[in-house]
XYZ file of C-alpha atoms in Angstrom:
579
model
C -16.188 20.384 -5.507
C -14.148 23.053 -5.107
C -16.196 25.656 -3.730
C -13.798 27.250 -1.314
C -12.534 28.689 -4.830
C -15.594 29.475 -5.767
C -15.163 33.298 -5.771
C -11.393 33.002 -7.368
C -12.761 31.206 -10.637
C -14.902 29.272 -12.049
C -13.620 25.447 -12.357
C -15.721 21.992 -13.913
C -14.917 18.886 -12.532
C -15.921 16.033 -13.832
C -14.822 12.397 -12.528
C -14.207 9.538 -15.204
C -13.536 6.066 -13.425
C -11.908 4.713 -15.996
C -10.466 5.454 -19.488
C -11.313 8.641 -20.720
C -10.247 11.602 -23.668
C -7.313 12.743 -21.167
C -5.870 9.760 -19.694
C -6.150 5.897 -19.506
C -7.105 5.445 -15.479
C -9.379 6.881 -13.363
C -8.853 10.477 -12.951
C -10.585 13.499 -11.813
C -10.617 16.656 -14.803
C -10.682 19.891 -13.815
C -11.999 22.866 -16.547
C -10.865 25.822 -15.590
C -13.375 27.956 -17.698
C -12.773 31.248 -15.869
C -10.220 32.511 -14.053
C -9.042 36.738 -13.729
C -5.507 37.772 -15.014
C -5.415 39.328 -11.458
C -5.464 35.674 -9.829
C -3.593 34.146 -12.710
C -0.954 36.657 -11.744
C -1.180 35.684 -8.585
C -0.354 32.349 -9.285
C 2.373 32.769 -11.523
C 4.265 35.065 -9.031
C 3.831 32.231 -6.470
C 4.314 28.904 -7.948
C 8.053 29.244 -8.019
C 8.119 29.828 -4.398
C 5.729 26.766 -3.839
C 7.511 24.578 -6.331
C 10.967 25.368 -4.108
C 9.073 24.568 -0.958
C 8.160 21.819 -1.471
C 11.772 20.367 -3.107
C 13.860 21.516 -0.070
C 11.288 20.102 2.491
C 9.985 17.016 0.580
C 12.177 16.324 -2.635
C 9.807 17.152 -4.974
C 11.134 17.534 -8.385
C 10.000 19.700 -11.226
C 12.072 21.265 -14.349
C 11.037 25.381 -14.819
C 13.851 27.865 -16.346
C 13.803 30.670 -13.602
C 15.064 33.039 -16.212
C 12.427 33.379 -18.248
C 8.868 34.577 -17.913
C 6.599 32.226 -15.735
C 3.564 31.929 -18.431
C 0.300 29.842 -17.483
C 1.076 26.702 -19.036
C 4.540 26.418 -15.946
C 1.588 27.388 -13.364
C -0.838 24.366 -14.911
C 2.140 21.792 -15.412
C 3.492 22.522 -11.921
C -0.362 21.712 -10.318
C -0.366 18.454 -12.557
C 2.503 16.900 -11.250
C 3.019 18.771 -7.926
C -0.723 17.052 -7.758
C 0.412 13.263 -8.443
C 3.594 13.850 -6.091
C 1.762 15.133 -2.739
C -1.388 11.964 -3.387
C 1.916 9.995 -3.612
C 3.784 10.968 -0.849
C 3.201 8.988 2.238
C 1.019 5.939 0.222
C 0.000 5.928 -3.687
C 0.083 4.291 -7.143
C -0.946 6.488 -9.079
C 0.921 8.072 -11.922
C -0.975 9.833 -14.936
C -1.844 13.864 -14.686
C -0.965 16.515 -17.244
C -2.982 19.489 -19.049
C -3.812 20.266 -22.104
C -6.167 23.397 -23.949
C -9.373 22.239 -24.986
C -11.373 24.912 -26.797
C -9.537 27.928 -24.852
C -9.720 26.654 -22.173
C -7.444 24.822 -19.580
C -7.807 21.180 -18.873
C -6.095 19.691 -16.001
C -6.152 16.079 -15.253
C -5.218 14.016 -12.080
C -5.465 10.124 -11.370
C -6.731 9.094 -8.223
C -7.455 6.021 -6.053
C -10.223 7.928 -4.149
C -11.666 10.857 -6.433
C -12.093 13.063 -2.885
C -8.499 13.114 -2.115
C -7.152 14.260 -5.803
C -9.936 16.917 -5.438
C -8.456 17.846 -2.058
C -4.660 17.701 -3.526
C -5.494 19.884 -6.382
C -8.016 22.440 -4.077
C -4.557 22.594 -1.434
C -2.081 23.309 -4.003
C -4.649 26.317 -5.563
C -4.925 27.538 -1.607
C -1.001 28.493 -1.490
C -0.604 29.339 -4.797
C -3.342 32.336 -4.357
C -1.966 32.888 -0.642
C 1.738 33.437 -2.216
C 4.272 35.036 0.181
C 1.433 35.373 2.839
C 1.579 31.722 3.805
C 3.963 30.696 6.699
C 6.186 27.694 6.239
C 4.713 25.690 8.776
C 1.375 26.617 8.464
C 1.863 24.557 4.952
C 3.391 21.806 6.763
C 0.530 21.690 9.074
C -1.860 21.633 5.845
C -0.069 18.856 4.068
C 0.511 16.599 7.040
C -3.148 16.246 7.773
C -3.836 15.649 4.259
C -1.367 12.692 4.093
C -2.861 11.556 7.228
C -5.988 11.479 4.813
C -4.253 9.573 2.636
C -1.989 6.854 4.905
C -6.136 5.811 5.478
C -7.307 5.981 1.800
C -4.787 4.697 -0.151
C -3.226 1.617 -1.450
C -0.692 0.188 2.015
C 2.511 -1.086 0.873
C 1.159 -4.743 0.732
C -1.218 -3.849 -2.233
C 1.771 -1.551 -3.321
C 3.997 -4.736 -4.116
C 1.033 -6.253 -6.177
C -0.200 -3.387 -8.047
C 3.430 -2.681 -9.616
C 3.716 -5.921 -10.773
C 0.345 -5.649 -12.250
C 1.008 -2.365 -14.183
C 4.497 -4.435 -15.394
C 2.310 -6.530 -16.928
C -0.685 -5.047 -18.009
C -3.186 -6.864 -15.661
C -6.190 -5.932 -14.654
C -6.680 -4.878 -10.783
C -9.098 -3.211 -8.914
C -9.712 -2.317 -5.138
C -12.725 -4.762 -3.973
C -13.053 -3.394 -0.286
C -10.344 -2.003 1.621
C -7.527 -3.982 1.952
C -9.121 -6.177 -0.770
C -8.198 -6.385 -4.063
C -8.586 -8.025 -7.248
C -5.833 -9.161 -9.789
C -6.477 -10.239 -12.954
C -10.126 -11.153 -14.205
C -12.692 -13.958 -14.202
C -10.969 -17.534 -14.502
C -7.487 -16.071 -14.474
C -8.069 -13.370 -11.373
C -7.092 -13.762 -8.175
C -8.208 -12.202 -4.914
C -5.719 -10.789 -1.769
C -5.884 -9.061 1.094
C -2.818 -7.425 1.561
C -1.204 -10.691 0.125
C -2.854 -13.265 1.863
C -5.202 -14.665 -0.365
C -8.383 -14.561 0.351
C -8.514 -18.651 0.066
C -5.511 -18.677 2.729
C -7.839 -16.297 4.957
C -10.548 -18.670 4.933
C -8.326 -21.556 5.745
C -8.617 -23.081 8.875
C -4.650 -22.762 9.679
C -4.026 -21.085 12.370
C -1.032 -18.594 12.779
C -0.574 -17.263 16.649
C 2.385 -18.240 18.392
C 0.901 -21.136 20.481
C -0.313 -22.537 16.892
C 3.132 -21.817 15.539
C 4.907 -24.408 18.090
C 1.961 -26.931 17.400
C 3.236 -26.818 13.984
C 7.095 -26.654 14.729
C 6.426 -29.988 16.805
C 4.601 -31.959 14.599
C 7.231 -31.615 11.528
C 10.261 -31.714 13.803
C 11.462 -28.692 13.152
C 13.187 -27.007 16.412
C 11.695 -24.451 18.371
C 12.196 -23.068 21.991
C 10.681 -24.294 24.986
C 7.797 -22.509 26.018
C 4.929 -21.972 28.545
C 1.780 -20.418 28.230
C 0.482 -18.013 31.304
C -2.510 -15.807 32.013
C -1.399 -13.570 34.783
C 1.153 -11.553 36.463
C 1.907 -14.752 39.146
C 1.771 -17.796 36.432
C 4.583 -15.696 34.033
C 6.980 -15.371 36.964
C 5.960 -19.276 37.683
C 6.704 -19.518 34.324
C 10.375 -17.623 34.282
C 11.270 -19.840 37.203
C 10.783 -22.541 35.273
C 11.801 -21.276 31.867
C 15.385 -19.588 33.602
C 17.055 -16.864 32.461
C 17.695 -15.335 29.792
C 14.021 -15.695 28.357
C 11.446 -13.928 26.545
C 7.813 -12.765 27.175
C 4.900 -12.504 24.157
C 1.019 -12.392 23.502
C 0.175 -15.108 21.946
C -2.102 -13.640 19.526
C -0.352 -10.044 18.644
C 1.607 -9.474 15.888
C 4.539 -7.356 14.041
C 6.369 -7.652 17.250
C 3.774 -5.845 19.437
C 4.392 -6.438 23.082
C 7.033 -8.644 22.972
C 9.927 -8.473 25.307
C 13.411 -10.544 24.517
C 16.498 -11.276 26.363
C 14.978 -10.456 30.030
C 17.354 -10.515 32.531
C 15.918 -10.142 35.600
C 13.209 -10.002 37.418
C 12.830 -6.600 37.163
C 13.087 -6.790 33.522
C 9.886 -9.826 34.034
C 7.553 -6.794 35.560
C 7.793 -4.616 32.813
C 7.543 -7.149 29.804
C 4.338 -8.749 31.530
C 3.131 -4.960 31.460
C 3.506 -4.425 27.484
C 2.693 -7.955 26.648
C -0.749 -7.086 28.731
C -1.614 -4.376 26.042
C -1.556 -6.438 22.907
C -3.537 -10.248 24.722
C -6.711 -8.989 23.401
C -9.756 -11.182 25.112
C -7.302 -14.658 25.633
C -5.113 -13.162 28.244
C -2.518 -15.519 26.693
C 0.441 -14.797 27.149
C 3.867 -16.942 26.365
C 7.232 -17.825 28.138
C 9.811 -18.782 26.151
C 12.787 -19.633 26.443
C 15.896 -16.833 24.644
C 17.470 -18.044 21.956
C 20.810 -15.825 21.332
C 21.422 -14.908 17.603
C 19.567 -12.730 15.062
C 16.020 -13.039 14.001
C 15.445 -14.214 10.458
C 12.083 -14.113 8.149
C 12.226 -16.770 5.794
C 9.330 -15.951 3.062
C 7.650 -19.114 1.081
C 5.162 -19.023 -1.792
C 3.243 -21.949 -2.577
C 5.813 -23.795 -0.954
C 8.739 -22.814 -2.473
C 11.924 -20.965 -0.941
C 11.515 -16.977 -2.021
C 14.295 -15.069 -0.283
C 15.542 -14.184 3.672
C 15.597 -11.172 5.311
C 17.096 -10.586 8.699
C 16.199 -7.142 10.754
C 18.276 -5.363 13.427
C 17.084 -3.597 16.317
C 16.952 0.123 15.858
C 20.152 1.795 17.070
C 22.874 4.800 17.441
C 26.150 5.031 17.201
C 28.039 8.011 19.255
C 29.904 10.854 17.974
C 31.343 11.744 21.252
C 29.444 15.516 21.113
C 25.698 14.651 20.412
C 23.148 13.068 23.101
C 21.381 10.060 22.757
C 18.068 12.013 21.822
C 20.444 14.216 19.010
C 21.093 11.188 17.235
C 18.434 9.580 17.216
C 16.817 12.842 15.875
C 19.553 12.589 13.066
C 18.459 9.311 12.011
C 14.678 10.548 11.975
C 15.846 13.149 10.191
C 16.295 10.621 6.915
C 13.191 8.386 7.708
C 10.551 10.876 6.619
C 6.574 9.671 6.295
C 7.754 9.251 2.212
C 8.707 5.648 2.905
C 9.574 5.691 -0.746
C 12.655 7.617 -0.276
C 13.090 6.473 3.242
C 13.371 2.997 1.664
C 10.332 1.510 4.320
C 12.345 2.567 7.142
C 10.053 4.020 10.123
C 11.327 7.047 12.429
C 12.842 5.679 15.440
C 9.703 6.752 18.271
C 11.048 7.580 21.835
C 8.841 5.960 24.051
C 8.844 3.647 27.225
C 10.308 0.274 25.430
C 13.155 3.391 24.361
C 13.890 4.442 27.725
C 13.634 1.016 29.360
C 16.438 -0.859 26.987
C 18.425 2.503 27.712
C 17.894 2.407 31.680
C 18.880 -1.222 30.838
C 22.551 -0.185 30.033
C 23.151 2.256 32.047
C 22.153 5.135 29.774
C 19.058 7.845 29.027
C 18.200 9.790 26.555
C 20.972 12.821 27.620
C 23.650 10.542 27.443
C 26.574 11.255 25.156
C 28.107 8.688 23.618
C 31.950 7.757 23.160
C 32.986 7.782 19.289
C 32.054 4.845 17.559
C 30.205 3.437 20.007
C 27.040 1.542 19.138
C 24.012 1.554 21.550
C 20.984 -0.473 20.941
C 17.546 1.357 21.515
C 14.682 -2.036 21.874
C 14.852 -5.150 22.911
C 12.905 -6.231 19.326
C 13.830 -5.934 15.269
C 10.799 -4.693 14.090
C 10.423 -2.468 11.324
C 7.754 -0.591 12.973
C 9.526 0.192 15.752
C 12.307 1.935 13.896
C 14.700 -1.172 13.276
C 16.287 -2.002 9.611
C 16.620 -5.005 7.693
C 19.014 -7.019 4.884
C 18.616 -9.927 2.752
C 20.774 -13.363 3.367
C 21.620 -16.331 0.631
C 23.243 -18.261 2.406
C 20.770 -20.106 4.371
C 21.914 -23.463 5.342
C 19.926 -26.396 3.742
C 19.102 -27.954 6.549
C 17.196 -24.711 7.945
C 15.628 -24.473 4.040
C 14.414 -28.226 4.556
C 12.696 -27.454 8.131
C 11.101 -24.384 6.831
C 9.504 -25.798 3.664
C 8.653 -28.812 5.793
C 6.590 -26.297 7.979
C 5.343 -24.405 4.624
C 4.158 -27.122 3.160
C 2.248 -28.534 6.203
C 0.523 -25.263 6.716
C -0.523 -25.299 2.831
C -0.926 -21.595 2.237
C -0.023 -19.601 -0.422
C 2.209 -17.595 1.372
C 3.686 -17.664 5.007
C 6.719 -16.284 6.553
C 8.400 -18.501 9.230
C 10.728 -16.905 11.670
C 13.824 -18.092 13.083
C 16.449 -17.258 15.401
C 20.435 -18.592 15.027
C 23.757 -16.459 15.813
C 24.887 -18.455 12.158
C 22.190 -18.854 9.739
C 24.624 -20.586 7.445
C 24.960 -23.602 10.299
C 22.769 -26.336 10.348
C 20.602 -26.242 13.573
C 22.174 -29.025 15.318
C 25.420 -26.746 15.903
C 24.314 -23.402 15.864
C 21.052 -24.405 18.077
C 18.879 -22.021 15.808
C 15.211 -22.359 16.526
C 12.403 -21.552 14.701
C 9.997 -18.941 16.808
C 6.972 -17.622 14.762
C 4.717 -18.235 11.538
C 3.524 -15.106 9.824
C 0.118 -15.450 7.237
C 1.291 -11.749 6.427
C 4.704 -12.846 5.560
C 5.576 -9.240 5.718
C 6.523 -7.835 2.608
C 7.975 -4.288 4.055
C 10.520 -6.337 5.489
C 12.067 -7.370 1.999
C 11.051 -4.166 0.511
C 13.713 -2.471 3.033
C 16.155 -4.997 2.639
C 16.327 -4.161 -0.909
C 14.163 -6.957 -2.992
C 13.431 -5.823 -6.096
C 9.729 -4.461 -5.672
C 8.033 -5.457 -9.153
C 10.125 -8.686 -8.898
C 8.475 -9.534 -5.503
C 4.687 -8.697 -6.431
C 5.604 -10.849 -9.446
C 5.989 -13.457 -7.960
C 3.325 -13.250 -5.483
C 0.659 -13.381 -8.050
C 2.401 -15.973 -9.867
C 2.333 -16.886 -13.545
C -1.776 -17.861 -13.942
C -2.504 -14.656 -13.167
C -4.301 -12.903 -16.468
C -7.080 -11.196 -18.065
C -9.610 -12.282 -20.056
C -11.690 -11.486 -23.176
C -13.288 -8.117 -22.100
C -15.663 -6.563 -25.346
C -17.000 -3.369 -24.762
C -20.345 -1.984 -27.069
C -21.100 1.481 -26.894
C -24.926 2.038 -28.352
C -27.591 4.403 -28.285
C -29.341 3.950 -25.156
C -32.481 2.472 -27.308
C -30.343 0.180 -28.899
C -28.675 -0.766 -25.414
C -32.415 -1.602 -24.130
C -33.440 -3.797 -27.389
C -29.959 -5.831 -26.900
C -31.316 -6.230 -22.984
C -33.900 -8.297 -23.997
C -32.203 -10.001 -26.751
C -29.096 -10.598 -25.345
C -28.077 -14.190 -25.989
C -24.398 -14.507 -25.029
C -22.759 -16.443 -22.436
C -22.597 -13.117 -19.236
C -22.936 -9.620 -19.770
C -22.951 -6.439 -18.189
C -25.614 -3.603 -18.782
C -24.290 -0.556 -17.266
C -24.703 0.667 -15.131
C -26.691 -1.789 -12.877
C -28.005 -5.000 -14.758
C -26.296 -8.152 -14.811
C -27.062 -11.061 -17.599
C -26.064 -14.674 -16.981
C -27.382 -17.344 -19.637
C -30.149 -15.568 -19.961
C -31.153 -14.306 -16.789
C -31.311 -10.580 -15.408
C -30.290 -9.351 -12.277
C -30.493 -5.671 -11.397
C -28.001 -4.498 -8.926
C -29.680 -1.355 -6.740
C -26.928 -0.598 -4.847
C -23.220 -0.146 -5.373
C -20.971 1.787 -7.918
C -21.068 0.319 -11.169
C -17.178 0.113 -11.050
C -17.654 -2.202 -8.038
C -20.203 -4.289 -10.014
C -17.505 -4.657 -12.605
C -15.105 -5.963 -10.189
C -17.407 -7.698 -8.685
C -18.325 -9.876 -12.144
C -14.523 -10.233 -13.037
C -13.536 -11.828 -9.903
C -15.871 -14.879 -10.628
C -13.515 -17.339 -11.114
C -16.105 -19.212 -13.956
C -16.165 -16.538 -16.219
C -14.255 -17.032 -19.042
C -15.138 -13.437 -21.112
C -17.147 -10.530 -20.536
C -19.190 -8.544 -23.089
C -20.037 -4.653 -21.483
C -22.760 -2.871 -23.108
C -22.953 0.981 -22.091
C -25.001 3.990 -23.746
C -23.173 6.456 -25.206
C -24.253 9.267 -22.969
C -22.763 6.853 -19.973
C -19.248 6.164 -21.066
C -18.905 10.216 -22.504
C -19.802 11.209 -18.692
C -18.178 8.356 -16.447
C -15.186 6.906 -18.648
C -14.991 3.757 -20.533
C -15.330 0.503 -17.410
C -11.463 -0.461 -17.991
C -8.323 0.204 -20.142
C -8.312 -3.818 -20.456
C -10.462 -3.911 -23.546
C -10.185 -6.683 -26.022
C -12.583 -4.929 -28.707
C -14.258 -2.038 -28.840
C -17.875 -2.452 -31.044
C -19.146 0.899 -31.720
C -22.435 1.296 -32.781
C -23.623 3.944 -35.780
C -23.839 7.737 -34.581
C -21.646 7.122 -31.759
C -18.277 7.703 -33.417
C -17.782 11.008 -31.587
C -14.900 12.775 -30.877
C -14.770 12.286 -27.296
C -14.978 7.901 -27.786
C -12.708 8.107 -30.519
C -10.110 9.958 -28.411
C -10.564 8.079 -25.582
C -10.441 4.732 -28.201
C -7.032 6.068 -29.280
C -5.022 6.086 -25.611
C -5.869 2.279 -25.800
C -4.403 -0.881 -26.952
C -7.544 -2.596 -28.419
C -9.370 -3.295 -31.448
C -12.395 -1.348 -32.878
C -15.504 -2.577 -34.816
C -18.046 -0.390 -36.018
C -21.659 -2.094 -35.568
């Protein structure tokens, strides 16, 4: 797997997908079993360098004492976490890595989510260290970018982010099903999203687009704007006739703020928002009038019905200095928003494009303009986080908003929802403020109260809710002959045989396809199991890991107390029987 080394040294790697003798997740080990003083020279002379590189550009952090003499335990402890932080970087959740000497020779270990990226991570950061002072700064740039492009596709988004801290807070089980699909807890007490829409609300037959939205509004009473629904360029300026000025202009069926256009004008203004409505109408054509109602937009987030927090987001904007252009400063605002939306704190990079140039030609201004001091420009026409705007969190939400919105909640019947709603006073009843409510959300949008500041762990908490659990999980590691004899015995309630048969009161069912991690997932997401007994040979878990570190009791059969189970039996939390 690393072959592009291949004539630097020798390196093993070996993938265990679950708990193993070096670490308690999935992780990828890597035996270095020969390398040449020449090239371990090499790398010792260069890691420093690499190590610096990467903390001025990226904020990478690692503790070395420049004064004394770089051994090769710095070089190995610098690839283990300089590993985890680049798979990190743009999306990750994964945190265990380190090395250790095993018989003479070093051991490095990396988690991963996909076992093809940490391979990648680890092969990169072995590239520069052997290129040294011969690698150009943005040639290294160049390499990592495309690999966190890699990863912004293969890892965890920021939805499953949310969910997966608050499962590590408390020990749960979780496991990625199929993309954005994921499994929390197991069997009776598990619970399935995607993203964090459960898979139950996904099935549902409630309907979120913006047409259904007012449907909803109407029939609970809650206020909304007037509206009209078009399908081409001479209906929507029908439509604005009849609407008036100011008004706003949407595809019905787009989301995160695509193509919509607020506060037009004139119209001028009409022309251009039927044009970026038109990208995002899909097959429907539909597109939606409404009419503008002044104020701030406002995400109010429900779960199960119940009142969870509002967040409000601004419009992305600059504020002069009276010496920089327009263009400067918003290049000093990108300049803190990196693709580590970690540290940027979910913020996007402001991205100059037509919708940019168009609220700018709007005011009077372009991109060369310098501003006055203090003065505060606005750069779109919507709030959206993906278009570079921010966000904070509000308490006091008048009760009389809070009564509409669970009202609506409660009438849709999902797990979660987020309901939008405009007001210049969201701490005034509608009735004097004449807030209206605007949009329903099934992805209630979780980035949005991540950047406002909501306590991450608290928030995934509280979307999986307190029945969320595992289960009874045994695990019996046998001799492979004694694995086959208890396949035809077997007389418990549901089992699995790894690494491909399945037993359910009594019956077998051989799975020919699929990893056997998936077929574990697969089993503990049945919501009528109540415990699981896995039965593995010894040869299986000693090459691919023990199945999960959520073991209840481990039974070990006689001749296979070896050193590598028994290590891997001490990094866990579970009992051990000897059978």
């Amino acid at each position: 797997m690393l072959s592009v080394l291949k004539n630097e040294m020798k390196v093993n790697v070996s993938t265990y997908w679950g708990p193993n003798r070096y670490c308690t997740r999935p992780s990828v080990v890597f035996c270095f079993e020969e390398i040449s003083e020449e090239k371990m020279s090499v790398m010792q002379r260069s890691f420093v360098a690499l190590a610096k590189y990467l903390q001025k550009n990226f904020g990478y952090s690692h503790t070395f004492d420049e004064q004394s003499a770089i051994v090769r335990n710095d070089v190995f402890e610098f690839l283990s976490s300089a590993a985890i932080f680049i798979l990190n970087y743009v999306r990750g959740d994964l945190e265990e890595s380190g090395y250790v000497v095993d018989n003479m020779v070093p051991v490095l270990f990396v988690e991963f989510h996909k076992p093809e990226l940490t391979v990648k991570a680890v092969n990169i950061l072995l590239k520069l260290l052997f290129r040294g002072s011969k690698g150009k700064e943005h040639e290294v740039y160049s390499v990592l970018n495309a690999f966190w492009d890699e990863c912004q596709r293969g890892h965890p988004d920021f939805q499953a982010h949310a969910l997966i801290t608050a499962a590590k807070s408390k020990k749960l089980f979780y496991q990625n099903l199929d993309k954005k699909v994921w499994l929390y807890g197991m069997g009776k007490k598990s619970k399935i999203f995607f993203e964090t829409s459960t898979i139950e609300d996904l099935q549902r037959e409630v309907k979120t687009d913006k047409l259904s939205g007012k449907n909803i509004f109407n029939a609970v009473g809650a206020p909304t704007a007037q509206y009209k629904i078009v399908k081409d360029r001479d209906e929507l300026f029908a439509a604005v006739h009849d609407i008036g000025f100011p008004c706003a202009v949407k595809p019905v069926h787009s989301d995160s703020g695509r193509g919509v256009t607020a506060n037009i004008r004139t119209f001028d203004d009409v022309g251009f928002a039927y044009a970026e409505a038109k990208k995002y109408t899909g097959k429907s054509n539909e597109i939606m009038v409404e009419e503008h109602v002044p104020g701030r937009d406002y995400r109010l987030l429900f779960l199960r019905g119940d009142f969870i927090g509002c967040a409000s987001s601004v419009a992305p904007f600059v504020i002069g200095d009276g010496a920089r252009s327009i263009r400067e400063l918003i290049n000093a605002v990108n300049s803190k928003r990196t693709r580590n939306l970690y540290v940027s704190n979910y913020l996007r990079p402001i991205k100059i494009d037509a919708s940019v140039k168009e609220a700018l030609l709007v005011q009077g201004y372009d991109l060369r303009t310098v501003l006055e001091q203090g003065q505060k420009v606005t750069l779109r026409r919507n709030t959206n986080l993906g278009g570079g705007g921010s966000t904070e969190l509000f308490e006091n939400v008048h009760h009389d908003i809070l009564n509409h919105a669970k009202q609506i909640a409660r009438y849709c019947g999902l797990h979660s929802v987020g309901i939008d709603y405009i007001t210049e006073d969201i701490g005034a009843p509608p009735s004097i403020s004449g807030g209206k409510f605007t949009e329903l959300n099934k992805m209630p949008g979780v980035p949005l109260f991540l950047a406002a500041g909501y306590d991450i762990a608290r928030l995934g908490d509280q979307f999986l809710g307190s029945r969320v659990g595992n289960i009874e999980l045994n695990l019996f590691v046998f001799q492979k002959e004694r694995c086959n004899e208890l396949l035809h015995s077997y007389s418990g309630e549901y089992a699995v045989f790894l690494p491909n048969t399945i037993v359910r009161k009594g019956q077998k069912i051989n799975v020919e396809n699929g990893h056997f991690r998936q077929l574990v997932g697969k089993v503990l997401s049945d919501k009528q199991l109540k415990s699981l007994d896995i039965i593995a040979a010894l040869e299986f878990v000693e090459q691919y890991g023990f199945p999960t570190e959520h073991i209840s009791t481990v039974f070990i059969g006689e001749l296979c107390k070896t050193r590598i189970v028994c290590e891997t039996i001490e990094k866990l939390n579970c009992r051990v029987q000897y059978a």
